[in-house]
Amino acid sequence: MPSVDLPYVPHYVAAPPTKENLEYVDLAIIDISKASSEEGRAALAIELREAFLNLGFFYVIINHFFTQTARMFDIADVPFSAVTDSEKQTYASTRKQDGMLQGYTSLQY
């Protein structure tokens, strides 16, 4: 099998945990190993639906198949650390001025 050279991505170094006494939100923890059977997928669908409806988020932390999580964090940090502010402004939304949510989008309004 030929080797694959992955593009270079700077290593993401997470900020240290806060020392503030914060109230954290409980997240649904999803066990992906259930997806191997039809019954398990049906159960997962219910769990995911409930997580989205009641919490808005979920966390896949157990029995996932991802082996390069450090690289995924490195890649996920690129838009924040490797893209200049002026480049980000190209995609700045006018949603706040238009009464919509604020954020970046690939669509120009």
Tab-separated table of C-alpha atoms in Angstrom:
chain	number	residue	atom	x	y	z
A	1	MET	CA	0.000	0.000	0.000
A	2	PRO	CA	1.486	3.380	-0.954
A	3	SER	CA	2.188	5.853	1.816
A	4	VAL	CA	0.155	9.016	1.995
A	5	ASP	CA	1.874	12.314	2.713
A	6	LEU	CA	-0.547	14.485	4.623
A	7	PRO	CA	-0.330	18.251	4.220
A	8	TYR	CA	1.390	20.073	7.064
A	9	VAL	CA	-0.915	21.605	9.655
A	10	PRO	CA	0.438	23.456	12.716
A	11	HIS	CA	-0.119	21.589	15.970
A	12	TYR	CA	-3.008	22.945	18.037
A	13	VAL	CA	-2.191	23.532	21.689
A	14	ALA	CA	-5.307	23.785	23.797
A	15	ALA	CA	-5.632	26.503	26.394
A	16	PRO	CA	-5.200	25.283	29.977
A	17	PRO	CA	-8.403	24.485	31.855
A	18	THR	CA	-9.956	27.460	33.564
A	19	LYS	CA	-9.572	27.895	37.296
A	20	GLU	CA	-12.943	29.653	37.477
A	21	ASN	CA	-15.761	27.818	39.210
A	22	LEU	CA	-18.140	27.445	36.284
A	23	GLU	CA	-21.406	25.607	35.872
A	24	TYR	CA	-20.984	23.220	32.964
A	25	VAL	CA	-23.754	21.912	30.775
A	26	ASP	CA	-24.279	18.177	30.699
A	27	LEU	CA	-23.830	16.752	27.215
A	28	ALA	CA	-25.308	13.537	25.901
A	29	ILE	CA	-22.577	10.941	25.459
A	30	ILE	CA	-23.166	8.826	22.358
A	31	ASP	CA	-21.790	5.288	22.035
A	32	ILE	CA	-21.179	4.762	18.307
A	33	SER	CA	-20.627	1.007	18.691
A	34	LYS	CA	-24.424	0.622	18.639
A	35	ALA	CA	-24.389	1.507	14.933
A	36	SER	CA	-23.280	-2.012	14.005
A	37	SER	CA	-26.834	-3.387	14.125
A	38	GLU	CA	-30.203	-2.218	12.829
A	39	GLU	CA	-31.640	-2.155	16.358
A	40	GLY	CA	-28.629	-0.216	17.584
A	41	ARG	CA	-28.979	2.377	14.809
A	42	ALA	CA	-32.648	2.817	15.734
A	43	ALA	CA	-31.627	3.374	19.374
A	44	LEU	CA	-28.888	5.801	18.302
A	45	ALA	CA	-31.377	7.751	16.200
A	46	ILE	CA	-33.570	8.237	19.267
A	47	GLU	CA	-30.584	9.228	21.441
A	48	LEU	CA	-29.340	11.724	18.853
A	49	ARG	CA	-32.810	13.200	18.355
A	50	GLU	CA	-33.229	13.664	22.096
A	51	ALA	CA	-29.754	15.199	22.410
A	52	PHE	CA	-30.463	17.710	19.640
A	53	LEU	CA	-33.942	18.591	20.874
A	54	ASN	CA	-33.159	18.805	24.588
A	55	LEU	CA	-29.499	19.868	24.689
A	56	GLY	CA	-28.593	21.069	21.217
A	57	PHE	CA	-25.292	19.165	21.317
A	58	PHE	CA	-23.868	15.717	21.859
A	59	TYR	CA	-20.441	14.240	22.424
A	60	VAL	CA	-19.133	11.097	20.754
A	61	ILE	CA	-16.492	10.000	23.204
A	62	ILE	CA	-16.701	6.230	23.403
A	63	ASN	CA	-16.276	3.465	20.848
A	64	HIS	CA	-15.689	5.767	17.899
A	65	PHE	CA	-13.322	4.764	15.150
A	66	PHE	CA	-11.242	7.942	15.000
A	67	THR	CA	-7.564	7.252	15.578
A	68	GLN	CA	-6.052	10.633	14.756
A	69	THR	CA	-8.014	12.938	17.029
A	70	ALA	CA	-4.978	15.181	17.637
A	71	ARG	CA	-4.702	15.833	13.887
A	72	MET	CA	-8.440	16.560	13.704
A	73	PHE	CA	-8.012	19.246	16.374
A	74	ASP	CA	-5.013	20.608	14.459
A	75	ILE	CA	-7.090	20.867	11.266
A	76	ALA	CA	-10.107	22.332	13.074
A	77	ASP	CA	-7.936	25.146	14.444
A	78	VAL	CA	-6.741	26.307	10.996
A	79	PRO	CA	-9.659	28.742	10.346
A	80	PHE	CA	-8.971	30.414	13.698
A	81	SER	CA	-5.174	30.515	13.748
A	82	ALA	CA	-3.993	30.386	10.145
A	83	VAL	CA	-6.524	32.638	8.411
A	84	THR	CA	-5.897	36.370	8.677
A	85	ASP	CA	-8.573	38.725	9.968
A	86	SER	CA	-8.713	40.485	6.601
A	87	GLU	CA	-9.273	37.149	4.863
A	88	LYS	CA	-12.045	36.292	7.352
A	89	GLN	CA	-13.717	39.632	6.629
A	90	THR	CA	-14.248	38.461	3.043
A	91	TYR	CA	-16.836	36.091	4.480
A	92	ALA	CA	-18.240	38.359	7.192
A	93	SER	CA	-21.979	38.302	7.296
A	94	THR	CA	-24.313	41.296	7.421
A	95	ARG	CA	-26.839	39.193	9.289
A	96	LYS	CA	-26.547	41.290	12.447
A	97	GLN	CA	-27.391	44.467	10.552
A	98	ASP	CA	-30.169	42.576	8.766
A	99	GLY	CA	-31.591	41.324	12.079
A	100	MET	CA	-30.254	37.806	11.655
A	101	LEU	CA	-27.551	35.899	13.533
A	102	GLN	CA	-23.948	37.132	13.471
A	103	GLY	CA	-21.164	34.958	12.098
A	104	TYR	CA	-19.142	33.930	9.081
A	105	THR	CA	-20.636	32.325	6.029
A	106	SER	CA	-19.525	31.249	2.595
A	107	LEU	CA	-22.558	32.994	1.171
A	108	GLN	CA	-22.435	36.699	0.465
A	109	TYR	CA	-25.547	38.641	1.473
